[in-house]
Amino acid sequence: MNKRYKFFINGDWVQGDDYYELKSPHTNEVIGEIPKANQEIVKKAIDSANKTNKTMKNLSAFERAEILNNVVKIFKEKKNQCIDILIRENAKPFKAATQEIERTIETYQFAADEAKKIAGEIVPIDAAKNGKNRLGYTKLEPLGVIAAITPFNFPFNLVAHKLGPAIATGNTVVLKPASQTPLSAIMTAEIFEKAGLPKGAINLIFGSGKDIGKWLTKDEVIKMITFTGSVEVGEKIKGESGLKKIALELGSNAAVIVEDTENINAVAKRCVEGSYGYSGQTCISVQRIYVKKALEKEFIKSFKEETSKLNIGDPNNKETDISSLITEQDAKRVESWIGKVNKENIIVGGERNKSVINPTILKNVSNEFEVSCKEVFGPVVIINTYETLNEAIDLVNDSNYGLQAGVYTQKIDKAFKCFDEIEVGGVMINDIPSYRVDQMPYGGVKKSGVGKEGIKYAVEEMVEKKLCLLNLNK
Ligand code: NAP
């Protein structure tokens, strides 16, 4: 009999009426039965968060930081269990799973530190003609109930990017994780429970986003929606969310320009890491590489060599780099997109074995193809060439997305030009677009989203700036 999991509502673990089977993407074995929320459960979760607002608002910065520090401590103790969950529910290879948990711990630590820095400001009211003898100051107050909707690909760390700042600011949360990754959310809720979080401050529900999402996005008690996921779902949520605050962290087809370098092999090696890390299922995976024509031969040779060193297989194996995509359906989609490209443009790969796509290198593929203009979310990269830097910048910008970009150059003027002219949320000079640490501002332009994450920046999104004005005139 498979283990039946529960919702977490108002500090209690609550059974469901209806369940779905959770299968491991790599082995296809059933690893648990997950309750599906109905409208009543969603409402209970929202009500629980709502009635806990006052308790959370009354916690001091010290108390909120202490809870988050406890979360950090317990996550460190449970590191191996968390890695195991990522391998089982997510097919995340051991190496990548370990990195994710280490980052998750750091994210919660940044949130604990940030909790103590949240402060308003003195407003110089007397700078106005009519402001003499008045004192103004702001206080940053929690919004209330935040709905957090998260994707499958970093189920611990992206949940941390929602819960960390929400608890640091004294908000309450209803969390709906991706249907494929509930176990990481359950472990996270258990850790918060042990860490001393007041009952009802985090409520955890499950079920198909398509079916239950609207009961979150349309509910007027909810003051903010923080969503990470695909553009299609992000646009739908924005359309439904009325006057709520919203943060949307969406997809991309991230690009890197290789203009000049002293070490082409090192650049190629780093690009391989960016293209195939977690089998390409990251929002800032390197999908498009634009290499200066003169460097093409050497770059492709080195890129092929590095790609051939990747280990494909069981996510449990400590050496594995590439494993199953999240579903076989996704692997079939990626295969079909590769299939639309001319055979002579496939340098390496293209094959599918069940849910695994072999690392694939494509060459000279124009922007009309799905593998270029859409988000592949698989281990596929395109290498195209260009003659001038202006041309390369235009190619990078010829995209509906704009999350991050990378530029390799030794010339400072070219670096600044790229920073100024590339339309993305962040430009990595002499690195790949896939670089991220969890305290930096992170978020896209164009269809890559609205709002910023990175703890300090998410904190700014999750507070209301309230003004107090004192009339000191006698
Ligand atoms: P997804 O299909 O958009 O799902 C994301 C979340 O939204 C899941 O919890 C999903 O639930 C839920 N959902 C689906 N339909 C909904 C609806 N109508 N209303 C409310 N919620 C709904 O994304 P994914 O496949 O899990 O993740 C991959 C995507 O996330 C990629 O596009 C990737 O680029 C993006 N991403 C972006 C960032 C970033 O920071 N910019 C980071 C990581 C990933 P179900 O699972 O039940 O469908």
Short mmCIF file of C-alpha atoms and ligand atoms in Angstrom, two decimals:
data_model
loop_
_atom_site.label_atom_id
_atom_site.label_comp_id
_atom_site.label_asym_id
_atom_site.label_seq_id
_atom_site.Cartn_x
_atom_site.Cartn_y
_atom_site.Cartn_z
CA MET A 1 0.00 0.00 0.00
CA ASN A 2 1.41 3.36 -0.97
CA LYS A 3 1.78 6.07 1.59
CA ARG A 4 -1.13 8.51 1.59
CA TYR A 5 -0.04 12.08 2.18
CA LYS A 6 -2.09 14.92 3.67
CA PHE A 7 -2.80 18.62 3.26
CA PHE A 8 -1.35 20.95 5.88
CA ILE A 9 -4.03 23.40 7.02
CA ASN A 10 -4.10 25.50 10.16
CA GLY A 11 -1.22 23.47 11.61
CA ASP A 12 -3.03 20.13 11.13
CA TRP A 13 -2.32 17.37 8.63
CA VAL A 14 -5.66 16.87 6.90
CA GLN A 15 -6.84 13.92 4.76
CA GLY A 16 -8.42 14.39 1.35
CA ASP A 17 -11.54 12.85 -0.22
CA ASP A 18 -9.83 12.06 -3.47
CA TYR A 19 -6.19 11.13 -4.34
CA TYR A 20 -3.86 10.90 -7.32
CA GLU A 21 -0.90 8.58 -7.74
CA LEU A 22 2.50 10.25 -7.74
CA LYS A 23 4.96 8.44 -10.01
CA SER A 24 8.72 8.75 -10.09
CA PRO A 25 9.65 10.17 -13.53
CA HIS A 26 12.67 7.91 -13.98
CA THR A 27 11.33 4.54 -12.76
CA ASN A 28 7.61 5.18 -13.26
CA GLU A 29 6.94 3.48 -9.90
CA VAL A 30 4.18 4.90 -7.71
CA ILE A 31 5.81 6.70 -4.78
CA GLY A 32 2.78 8.03 -2.97
CA GLU A 33 -0.85 9.05 -3.08
CA ILE A 34 -1.48 12.76 -2.93
CA PRO A 35 -4.79 14.34 -1.91
CA LYS A 36 -6.57 16.53 -4.45
CA ALA A 37 -8.08 19.71 -3.07
CA ASN A 38 -11.70 20.61 -3.75
CA GLN A 39 -13.10 24.13 -3.41
CA GLU A 40 -13.88 23.59 0.28
CA ILE A 41 -10.27 22.62 1.07
CA VAL A 42 -8.90 25.63 -0.84
CA LYS A 43 -11.27 27.89 1.11
CA LYS A 44 -10.22 26.32 4.42
CA ALA A 45 -6.56 26.92 3.58
CA ILE A 46 -7.26 30.58 2.68
CA ASP A 47 -9.36 31.11 5.84
CA SER A 48 -6.65 29.57 7.99
CA ALA A 49 -4.01 31.87 6.48
CA ASN A 50 -6.34 34.85 6.87
CA LYS A 51 -7.08 34.29 10.54
CA THR A 52 -3.35 33.86 11.26
CA ASN A 53 -2.47 37.27 9.80
CA LYS A 54 -2.69 39.03 13.14
CA THR A 55 -0.43 36.50 14.88
CA MET A 56 2.19 36.83 12.16
CA LYS A 57 1.97 40.62 12.06
CA ASN A 58 2.57 40.70 15.82
CA LEU A 59 5.76 38.66 15.66
CA SER A 60 8.89 40.75 16.10
CA ALA A 61 11.64 40.82 13.50
CA PHE A 62 13.74 38.82 15.95
CA GLU A 63 11.05 36.12 16.25
CA ARG A 64 10.56 35.87 12.48
CA ALA A 65 14.33 35.61 11.97
CA GLU A 66 14.54 32.91 14.68
CA ILE A 67 11.92 30.76 12.91
CA LEU A 68 13.85 31.07 9.65
CA ASN A 69 17.16 30.33 11.39
CA ASN A 70 15.55 27.17 12.80
CA VAL A 71 14.41 26.26 9.29
CA VAL A 72 18.03 26.56 8.12
CA LYS A 73 19.22 24.33 10.95
CA ILE A 74 16.62 21.60 10.31
CA PHE A 75 17.20 21.69 6.55
CA LYS A 76 20.90 21.03 7.22
CA GLU A 77 19.99 18.02 9.39
CA LYS A 78 17.59 16.67 6.73
CA LYS A 79 19.81 17.37 3.73
CA ASN A 80 20.09 13.71 2.64
CA GLN A 81 16.35 13.09 2.93
CA CYS A 82 15.70 16.19 0.83
CA ILE A 83 18.16 15.04 -1.85
CA ASP A 84 16.41 11.68 -1.92
CA ILE A 85 13.02 13.35 -2.43
CA LEU A 86 14.40 15.32 -5.40
CA ILE A 87 15.75 12.15 -6.98
CA ARG A 88 12.46 10.29 -6.50
CA GLU A 89 9.79 12.85 -7.38
CA ASN A 90 11.80 14.94 -9.80
CA ALA A 91 14.44 12.65 -11.40
CA LYS A 92 16.96 15.31 -10.43
CA PRO A 93 20.42 13.72 -10.62
CA PHE A 94 22.23 13.42 -7.26
CA LYS A 95 24.80 16.16 -8.07
CA ALA A 96 22.14 18.67 -9.14
CA ALA A 97 19.88 17.68 -6.22
CA THR A 98 22.73 18.30 -3.77
CA GLN A 99 23.33 21.74 -5.27
CA GLU A 100 19.64 22.57 -5.00
CA ILE A 101 19.47 21.69 -1.30
CA GLU A 102 22.63 23.66 -0.56
CA ARG A 103 21.11 26.65 -2.32
CA THR A 104 17.80 26.18 -0.50
CA ILE A 105 19.61 26.37 2.85
CA GLU A 106 21.34 29.56 1.70
CA THR A 107 18.04 31.05 0.50
CA TYR A 108 16.42 30.54 3.91
CA GLN A 109 19.53 31.97 5.57
CA PHE A 110 19.25 35.10 3.41
CA ALA A 111 15.58 35.32 4.41
CA ALA A 112 16.45 35.01 8.12
CA ASP A 113 19.03 37.79 7.74
CA GLU A 114 16.67 39.97 5.73
CA ALA A 115 13.91 39.68 8.35
CA LYS A 116 16.03 41.88 10.60
CA LYS A 117 16.61 44.58 7.98
CA ILE A 118 13.02 45.41 7.05
CA ALA A 119 12.57 49.10 7.81
CA GLY A 120 10.63 52.11 6.63
CA GLU A 121 12.02 55.62 6.21
CA ILE A 122 11.63 59.18 7.38
CA VAL A 123 9.87 61.25 4.70
CA PRO A 124 10.95 64.92 4.48
CA ILE A 125 7.42 66.30 4.52
CA ASP A 126 8.70 69.83 5.15
CA ALA A 127 10.29 69.90 1.69
CA ALA A 128 6.83 70.93 0.46
CA LYS A 129 5.59 74.51 0.90
CA ASN A 130 2.69 73.19 2.92
CA GLY A 131 4.76 70.73 4.98
CA LYS A 132 6.23 72.85 7.76
CA ASN A 133 6.35 71.21 11.20
CA ARG A 134 5.17 67.87 10.04
CA LEU A 135 6.95 64.56 10.48
CA GLY A 136 6.31 61.64 8.17
CA TYR A 137 7.61 58.10 8.35
CA THR A 138 6.75 54.83 6.68
CA LYS A 139 6.42 51.38 8.14
CA LEU A 140 6.60 48.25 5.96
CA GLU A 141 3.63 46.08 6.84
CA PRO A 142 2.80 42.56 5.68
CA LEU A 143 0.20 42.35 2.91
CA GLY A 144 -1.80 39.53 4.48
CA VAL A 145 -2.45 36.26 2.65
CA ILE A 146 -0.09 35.40 -0.22
CA ALA A 147 -0.83 32.57 -2.67
CA ALA A 148 2.37 30.88 -3.84
CA ILE A 149 2.17 28.69 -6.94
CA THR A 150 5.39 26.89 -7.84
CA PRO A 151 6.84 24.76 -10.68
CA PHE A 152 8.41 21.31 -10.66
CA ASN A 153 11.99 22.12 -11.58
CA PHE A 154 13.43 23.52 -8.31
CA PRO A 155 10.75 22.37 -5.89
CA PHE A 156 12.71 23.14 -2.73
CA ASN A 157 14.54 26.30 -3.70
CA LEU A 158 11.74 28.02 -5.60
CA VAL A 159 9.36 27.32 -2.71
CA ALA A 160 12.07 28.85 -0.47
CA HIS A 161 12.01 31.97 -2.69
CA LYS A 162 8.31 32.38 -1.82
CA LEU A 163 8.13 31.18 1.80
CA GLY A 164 11.42 32.77 2.91
CA PRO A 165 10.49 36.40 2.11
CA ALA A 166 6.80 35.85 3.00
CA ILE A 167 7.65 34.71 6.52
CA ALA A 168 10.45 37.27 6.87
CA THR A 169 7.83 39.99 6.25
CA GLY A 170 5.15 38.48 8.51
CA ASN A 171 2.73 37.39 5.79
CA THR A 172 0.79 34.13 5.71
CA VAL A 173 0.79 31.75 2.76
CA VAL A 174 -1.26 29.23 0.86
CA LEU A 175 1.22 27.15 -1.13
CA LYS A 176 0.25 25.09 -4.17
CA PRO A 177 3.29 23.24 -5.50
CA ALA A 178 3.47 21.53 -8.91
CA SER A 179 1.49 18.28 -8.99
CA GLN A 180 4.69 16.35 -9.76
CA THR A 181 6.58 17.70 -6.74
CA PRO A 182 4.39 17.62 -3.61
CA LEU A 183 6.83 15.66 -1.44
CA SER A 184 9.39 18.46 -1.30
CA ALA A 185 6.62 20.88 -0.26
CA ILE A 186 5.46 18.45 2.45
CA MET A 187 9.01 18.16 3.79
CA THR A 188 9.28 21.98 3.74
CA ALA A 189 6.01 22.36 5.69
CA GLU A 190 7.19 19.75 8.24
CA ILE A 191 10.42 21.69 8.68
CA PHE A 192 8.56 24.98 9.26
CA GLU A 193 6.26 23.22 11.73
CA LYS A 194 9.29 21.97 13.72
CA ALA A 195 10.91 25.40 13.44
CA GLY A 196 8.15 26.98 15.52
CA LEU A 197 6.06 28.69 12.86
CA PRO A 198 2.63 29.68 14.24
CA LYS A 199 -0.15 27.30 13.17
CA GLY A 200 -1.90 28.49 10.01
CA ALA A 201 0.94 30.70 8.75
CA ILE A 202 1.77 28.25 5.94
CA ASN A 203 -1.00 26.14 4.43
CA LEU A 204 -0.28 23.49 1.86
CA ILE A 205 -2.73 22.22 -0.75
CA PHE A 206 -2.38 19.95 -3.77
CA GLY A 207 -4.23 19.33 -6.99
CA SER A 208 -4.10 20.15 -10.67
CA GLY A 209 -3.42 23.87 -11.12
CA LYS A 210 -5.80 23.84 -14.07
CA ASP A 211 -8.64 22.69 -11.80
CA ILE A 212 -7.99 24.42 -8.49
CA GLY A 213 -5.90 27.48 -9.49
CA LYS A 214 -8.89 29.76 -10.04
CA TRP A 215 -10.06 29.31 -6.43
CA LEU A 216 -6.79 30.91 -5.38
CA THR A 217 -6.32 33.48 -8.10
CA LYS A 218 -9.88 34.86 -7.91
CA ASP A 219 -10.31 34.85 -4.12
CA GLU A 220 -10.44 38.41 -2.77
CA VAL A 221 -8.95 37.50 0.62
CA ILE A 222 -5.64 36.82 -1.14
CA LYS A 223 -3.59 40.00 -1.44
CA MET A 224 -0.74 38.79 -3.65
CA ILE A 225 0.01 35.96 -6.01
CA THR A 226 3.61 34.92 -6.40
CA PHE A 227 3.93 32.53 -9.31
CA THR A 228 6.84 30.75 -10.95
CA GLY A 229 6.11 28.70 -14.04
CA SER A 230 5.30 28.88 -17.73
CA VAL A 231 4.26 31.97 -19.68
CA GLU A 232 0.90 30.43 -20.64
CA VAL A 233 -0.11 29.82 -17.03
CA GLY A 234 1.39 33.14 -15.88
CA GLU A 235 -0.72 35.05 -18.41
CA LYS A 236 -3.85 33.18 -17.34
CA ILE A 237 -3.23 33.90 -13.67
CA LYS A 238 -2.62 37.60 -14.37
CA GLY A 239 -5.91 37.75 -16.26
CA GLU A 240 -7.80 36.26 -13.31
CA SER A 241 -6.13 38.05 -10.43
CA GLY A 242 -8.00 41.38 -10.42
CA LEU A 243 -6.39 44.02 -8.20
CA LYS A 244 -4.02 41.67 -6.37
CA LYS A 245 -0.31 42.31 -6.39
CA ILE A 246 1.42 39.85 -8.66
CA ALA A 247 4.93 38.52 -9.23
CA LEU A 248 5.45 36.32 -12.27
CA GLU A 249 8.73 34.47 -12.76
CA LEU A 250 8.38 32.84 -16.17
CA GLY A 251 10.35 31.06 -18.85
CA SER A 252 12.99 31.97 -21.41
CA ASN A 253 15.16 30.78 -24.29
CA ALA A 254 18.34 32.20 -22.79
CA ALA A 255 21.24 33.15 -25.04
CA VAL A 256 24.98 33.63 -24.74
CA ILE A 257 27.30 35.59 -27.03
CA VAL A 258 30.87 34.38 -27.47
CA GLU A 259 32.64 37.47 -28.86
CA ASP A 260 36.24 36.94 -27.74
CA THR A 261 38.02 34.98 -25.06
CA GLU A 262 41.47 33.91 -23.97
CA ASN A 263 40.29 30.37 -23.29
CA ILE A 264 37.75 29.00 -25.72
CA ASN A 265 37.82 25.54 -24.08
CA ALA A 266 36.84 26.95 -20.70
CA VAL A 267 33.99 28.92 -22.30
CA ALA A 268 32.74 25.84 -24.16
CA LYS A 269 32.92 23.75 -20.97
CA ARG A 270 30.91 26.35 -19.05
CA CYS A 271 28.33 26.58 -21.86
CA VAL A 272 27.92 22.79 -21.75
CA GLU A 273 27.20 23.05 -18.01
CA GLY A 274 24.59 25.74 -18.73
CA SER A 275 22.96 23.83 -21.57
CA TYR A 276 22.61 20.45 -19.93
CA GLY A 277 22.40 21.09 -16.18
CA TYR A 278 19.32 19.25 -14.86
CA SER A 279 18.78 18.07 -18.45
CA GLY A 280 18.07 21.64 -19.58
CA GLN A 281 15.02 21.99 -17.34
CA THR A 282 15.94 25.35 -15.89
CA CYS A 283 14.46 28.70 -16.83
CA ILE A 284 17.93 30.11 -17.60
CA SER A 285 19.29 27.06 -19.37
CA VAL A 286 21.63 28.01 -22.25
CA GLN A 287 19.43 27.41 -25.30
CA ARG A 288 20.98 29.68 -27.93
CA ILE A 289 24.70 30.25 -28.38
CA TYR A 290 25.93 32.94 -30.78
CA VAL A 291 29.62 32.47 -31.57
CA LYS A 292 31.77 34.91 -33.55
CA LYS A 293 32.39 33.29 -36.94
CA ALA A 294 36.16 33.22 -36.45
CA LEU A 295 35.79 31.13 -33.25
CA GLU A 296 33.18 28.71 -34.58
CA LYS A 297 35.35 25.68 -35.43
CA GLU A 298 37.31 25.64 -32.22
CA PHE A 299 34.24 26.31 -30.08
CA ILE A 300 32.16 23.52 -31.63
CA LYS A 301 35.04 21.03 -31.36
CA SER A 302 35.49 21.79 -27.70
CA PHE A 303 31.71 21.89 -27.01
CA LYS A 304 31.32 18.43 -28.62
CA GLU A 305 34.18 17.02 -26.58
CA GLU A 306 32.73 18.32 -23.32
CA THR A 307 29.24 17.07 -24.23
CA SER A 308 30.60 13.58 -24.90
CA LYS A 309 31.82 13.44 -21.28
CA LEU A 310 28.28 13.75 -19.87
CA ASN A 311 26.85 10.71 -18.12
CA ILE A 312 23.29 9.79 -18.97
CA GLY A 313 21.20 7.58 -16.71
CA ASP A 314 19.89 6.90 -13.22
CA PRO A 315 19.48 10.06 -11.10
CA ASN A 316 20.61 8.07 -8.04
CA ASN A 317 24.06 7.61 -9.55
CA LYS A 318 26.49 10.20 -8.22
CA GLU A 319 28.08 10.64 -11.66
CA THR A 320 24.85 11.21 -13.62
CA ASP A 321 24.45 14.52 -15.45
CA ILE A 322 21.43 13.85 -17.67
CA SER A 323 18.37 11.87 -16.66
CA SER A 324 14.67 11.61 -17.46
CA LEU A 325 12.70 14.72 -18.29
CA ILE A 326 9.79 15.33 -15.96
CA THR A 327 7.37 13.33 -18.17
CA GLU A 328 7.63 11.15 -21.25
CA GLN A 329 5.20 13.53 -22.91
CA ASP A 330 7.72 16.35 -22.46
CA ALA A 331 10.47 14.16 -23.92
CA LYS A 332 8.23 13.43 -26.93
CA ARG A 333 7.56 17.16 -27.38
CA VAL A 334 11.30 17.94 -27.35
CA GLU A 335 11.94 15.07 -29.80
CA SER A 336 9.28 16.40 -32.16
CA TRP A 337 10.75 19.92 -32.06
CA ILE A 338 14.21 18.53 -32.88
CA GLY A 339 12.59 16.47 -35.67
CA LYS A 340 11.50 19.63 -37.48
CA VAL A 341 15.12 20.75 -37.93
CA ASN A 342 17.02 19.56 -41.03
CA LYS A 343 19.15 16.46 -40.33
CA GLU A 344 22.34 18.23 -41.45
CA ASN A 345 21.83 20.80 -38.68
CA ILE A 346 22.03 18.15 -35.95
CA ILE A 347 25.65 17.93 -34.85
CA VAL A 348 25.10 15.50 -31.98
CA GLY A 349 22.12 13.79 -30.31
CA GLY A 350 18.42 14.11 -31.05
CA GLU A 351 17.57 10.59 -29.87
CA ARG A 352 14.97 9.78 -27.22
CA ASN A 353 14.88 6.75 -24.94
CA LYS A 354 11.55 6.83 -23.05
CA SER A 355 11.76 10.06 -21.00
CA VAL A 356 15.46 10.67 -21.67
CA ILE A 357 16.61 12.95 -24.49
CA ASN A 358 20.28 12.60 -25.34
CA PRO A 359 22.22 15.87 -25.12
CA THR A 360 21.63 17.53 -28.46
CA ILE A 361 23.69 20.12 -30.33
CA LEU A 362 22.10 21.89 -33.30
CA LYS A 363 23.82 24.25 -35.71
CA ASN A 364 22.62 27.14 -37.86
CA VAL A 365 18.99 26.94 -36.84
CA SER A 366 17.00 30.07 -37.54
CA ASN A 367 14.52 31.67 -35.20
CA GLU A 368 11.38 30.28 -36.89
CA PHE A 369 12.04 26.84 -35.43
CA GLU A 370 10.44 25.97 -32.08
CA VAL A 371 13.81 24.81 -30.70
CA SER A 372 14.96 28.42 -31.06
CA CYS A 373 11.99 30.72 -30.47
CA LYS A 374 10.18 28.68 -27.79
CA GLU A 375 11.46 27.45 -24.46
CA VAL A 376 12.74 23.88 -25.04
CA PHE A 377 13.13 22.86 -21.37
CA GLY A 378 15.27 19.91 -22.41
CA PRO A 379 18.95 19.16 -23.14
CA VAL A 380 19.06 20.92 -26.51
CA VAL A 381 21.28 23.80 -27.61
CA ILE A 382 21.68 25.75 -30.84
CA ILE A 383 25.04 27.11 -31.95
CA ASN A 384 24.80 29.88 -34.56
CA THR A 385 27.47 32.26 -35.83
CA TYR A 386 27.62 36.00 -36.42
CA GLU A 387 30.03 38.56 -37.89
CA THR A 388 29.48 41.75 -35.84
CA LEU A 389 28.55 42.34 -32.21
CA ASN A 390 25.55 44.44 -33.29
CA GLU A 391 24.26 41.45 -35.22
CA ALA A 392 24.74 39.19 -32.18
CA ILE A 393 22.85 41.59 -29.90
CA ASP A 394 19.97 41.76 -32.41
CA LEU A 395 19.85 37.96 -32.51
CA VAL A 396 19.72 37.70 -28.72
CA ASN A 397 16.98 40.35 -28.58
CA ASP A 398 14.95 38.64 -31.30
CA SER A 399 12.99 36.75 -28.67
CA ASN A 400 9.70 37.06 -26.80
CA TYR A 401 11.62 36.33 -23.62
CA GLY A 402 14.19 38.29 -21.63
CA LEU A 403 15.32 36.65 -18.40
CA GLN A 404 19.13 36.59 -18.42
CA ALA A 405 21.89 36.60 -21.05
CA GLY A 406 25.62 35.85 -21.05
CA VAL A 407 28.40 37.61 -22.93
CA TYR A 408 32.00 36.49 -23.25
CA THR A 409 34.39 39.31 -24.07
CA GLN A 410 37.69 40.66 -22.80
CA LYS A 411 36.85 44.19 -24.02
CA ILE A 412 35.29 46.47 -21.44
CA ASP A 413 33.55 48.68 -24.01
CA LYS A 414 31.88 45.63 -25.58
CA ALA A 415 30.81 44.37 -22.17
CA PHE A 416 29.10 47.69 -21.36
CA LYS A 417 27.54 47.88 -24.82
CA CYS A 418 26.01 44.42 -24.34
CA PHE A 419 24.81 45.31 -20.85
CA ASP A 420 23.14 48.46 -22.22
CA GLU A 421 21.59 46.93 -25.32
CA ILE A 422 20.49 43.40 -24.42
CA GLU A 423 16.84 43.33 -23.32
CA VAL A 424 16.86 41.03 -20.29
CA GLY A 425 16.63 41.20 -16.50
CA GLY A 426 20.32 40.39 -15.97
CA VAL A 427 23.49 40.28 -18.12
CA MET A 428 26.30 37.98 -17.02
CA ILE A 429 29.63 39.22 -18.38
CA ASN A 430 32.09 36.37 -18.93
CA ASP A 431 29.61 33.83 -17.70
CA ILE A 432 26.56 31.93 -18.88
CA PRO A 433 22.98 33.19 -18.42
CA SER A 434 22.36 30.24 -16.10
CA TYR A 435 24.38 31.83 -13.27
CA ARG A 436 22.28 32.60 -10.22
CA VAL A 437 22.87 33.10 -6.53
CA ASP A 438 19.82 33.52 -4.39
CA GLN A 439 20.23 37.04 -3.02
CA MET A 440 20.71 38.76 -6.38
CA PRO A 441 17.78 40.50 -8.10
CA TYR A 442 16.27 37.97 -10.44
CA GLY A 443 13.39 38.36 -12.84
CA GLY A 444 12.69 38.92 -16.48
CA VAL A 445 11.39 41.45 -18.96
CA LYS A 446 9.08 40.84 -21.94
CA LYS A 447 7.33 37.46 -21.54
CA SER A 448 9.82 36.31 -18.90
CA GLY A 449 7.81 37.98 -16.19
CA VAL A 450 6.92 40.77 -13.84
CA GLY A 451 8.57 41.57 -10.50
CA LYS A 452 11.84 40.49 -8.94
CA GLU A 453 12.93 37.67 -6.67
CA GLY A 454 16.16 37.39 -4.68
CA ILE A 455 15.21 37.68 -1.03
CA LYS A 456 15.62 41.43 -0.50
CA TYR A 457 13.75 42.17 -3.75
CA ALA A 458 10.93 39.72 -3.01
CA VAL A 459 10.60 41.34 0.43
CA GLU A 460 10.02 44.69 -1.31
CA GLU A 461 7.19 43.11 -3.33
CA MET A 462 5.59 41.53 -0.25
CA VAL A 463 5.09 44.61 1.94
CA GLU A 464 2.77 47.57 2.02
CA LYS A 465 4.46 50.92 2.62
CA LYS A 466 2.22 52.57 5.24
CA LEU A 467 2.63 56.26 6.04
CA CYS A 468 2.32 57.89 9.45
CA LEU A 469 2.12 61.69 9.40
CA LEU A 470 2.39 63.82 12.54
CA ASN A 471 1.23 67.40 12.52
CA LEU A 472 3.56 69.17 14.99
CA ASN A 473 2.10 72.65 14.47
CA LYS A 474 0.79 74.15 17.73
P1 NAP B 1 3.64 25.30 -15.22
O1 NAP B 1 3.07 24.18 -16.00
O2 NAP B 1 3.34 26.68 -15.65
O3 NAP B 1 3.16 25.07 -13.71
C1 NAP B 1 3.59 25.90 -12.67
C2 NAP B 1 2.58 25.84 -11.53
O4 NAP B 1 1.35 26.42 -11.97
C3 NAP B 1 2.24 24.42 -11.09
O5 NAP B 1 2.01 24.39 -9.71
C4 NAP B 1 0.94 24.16 -11.84
O6 NAP B 1 0.15 23.14 -11.26
C5 NAP B 1 0.29 25.52 -11.70
N1 NAP B 1 -0.80 25.77 -12.64
C6 NAP B 1 -1.05 25.19 -13.85
N2 NAP B 1 -2.17 25.73 -14.39
C7 NAP B 1 -2.64 26.65 -13.52
C8 NAP B 1 -3.75 27.55 -13.51
N3 NAP B 1 -4.61 27.60 -14.52
N4 NAP B 1 -3.92 28.36 -12.43
C9 NAP B 1 -3.05 28.34 -11.40
N5 NAP B 1 -1.98 27.50 -11.36
C10 NAP B 1 -1.77 26.69 -12.40
O7 NAP B 1 5.24 25.20 -15.13
P2 NAP B 1 6.14 23.91 -14.87
O8 NAP B 1 6.10 23.03 -16.07
O9 NAP B 1 5.86 23.34 -13.54
O10 NAP B 1 7.60 24.62 -14.76
C11 NAP B 1 8.33 24.97 -15.87
C12 NAP B 1 8.19 26.43 -16.23
O11 NAP B 1 8.56 27.24 -15.12
C13 NAP B 1 9.13 26.83 -17.34
O12 NAP B 1 8.46 27.66 -18.23
C14 NAP B 1 10.24 27.57 -16.62
O13 NAP B 1 10.95 28.47 -17.41
C15 NAP B 1 9.48 28.24 -15.55
N6 NAP B 1 10.38 28.64 -14.45
C16 NAP B 1 10.69 29.96 -14.29
C17 NAP B 1 11.59 30.35 -13.29
C18 NAP B 1 11.92 31.79 -13.04
O14 NAP B 1 12.37 32.10 -11.94
N7 NAP B 1 11.74 32.69 -13.99
C19 NAP B 1 12.16 29.39 -12.48
C20 NAP B 1 11.83 28.05 -12.69
C21 NAP B 1 10.93 27.69 -13.68
P3 NAP B 1 0.18 21.65 -11.87
O15 NAP B 1 1.56 21.13 -11.65
O16 NAP B 1 -0.86 20.95 -11.08
O17 NAP B 1 -0.16 21.77 -13.33
#
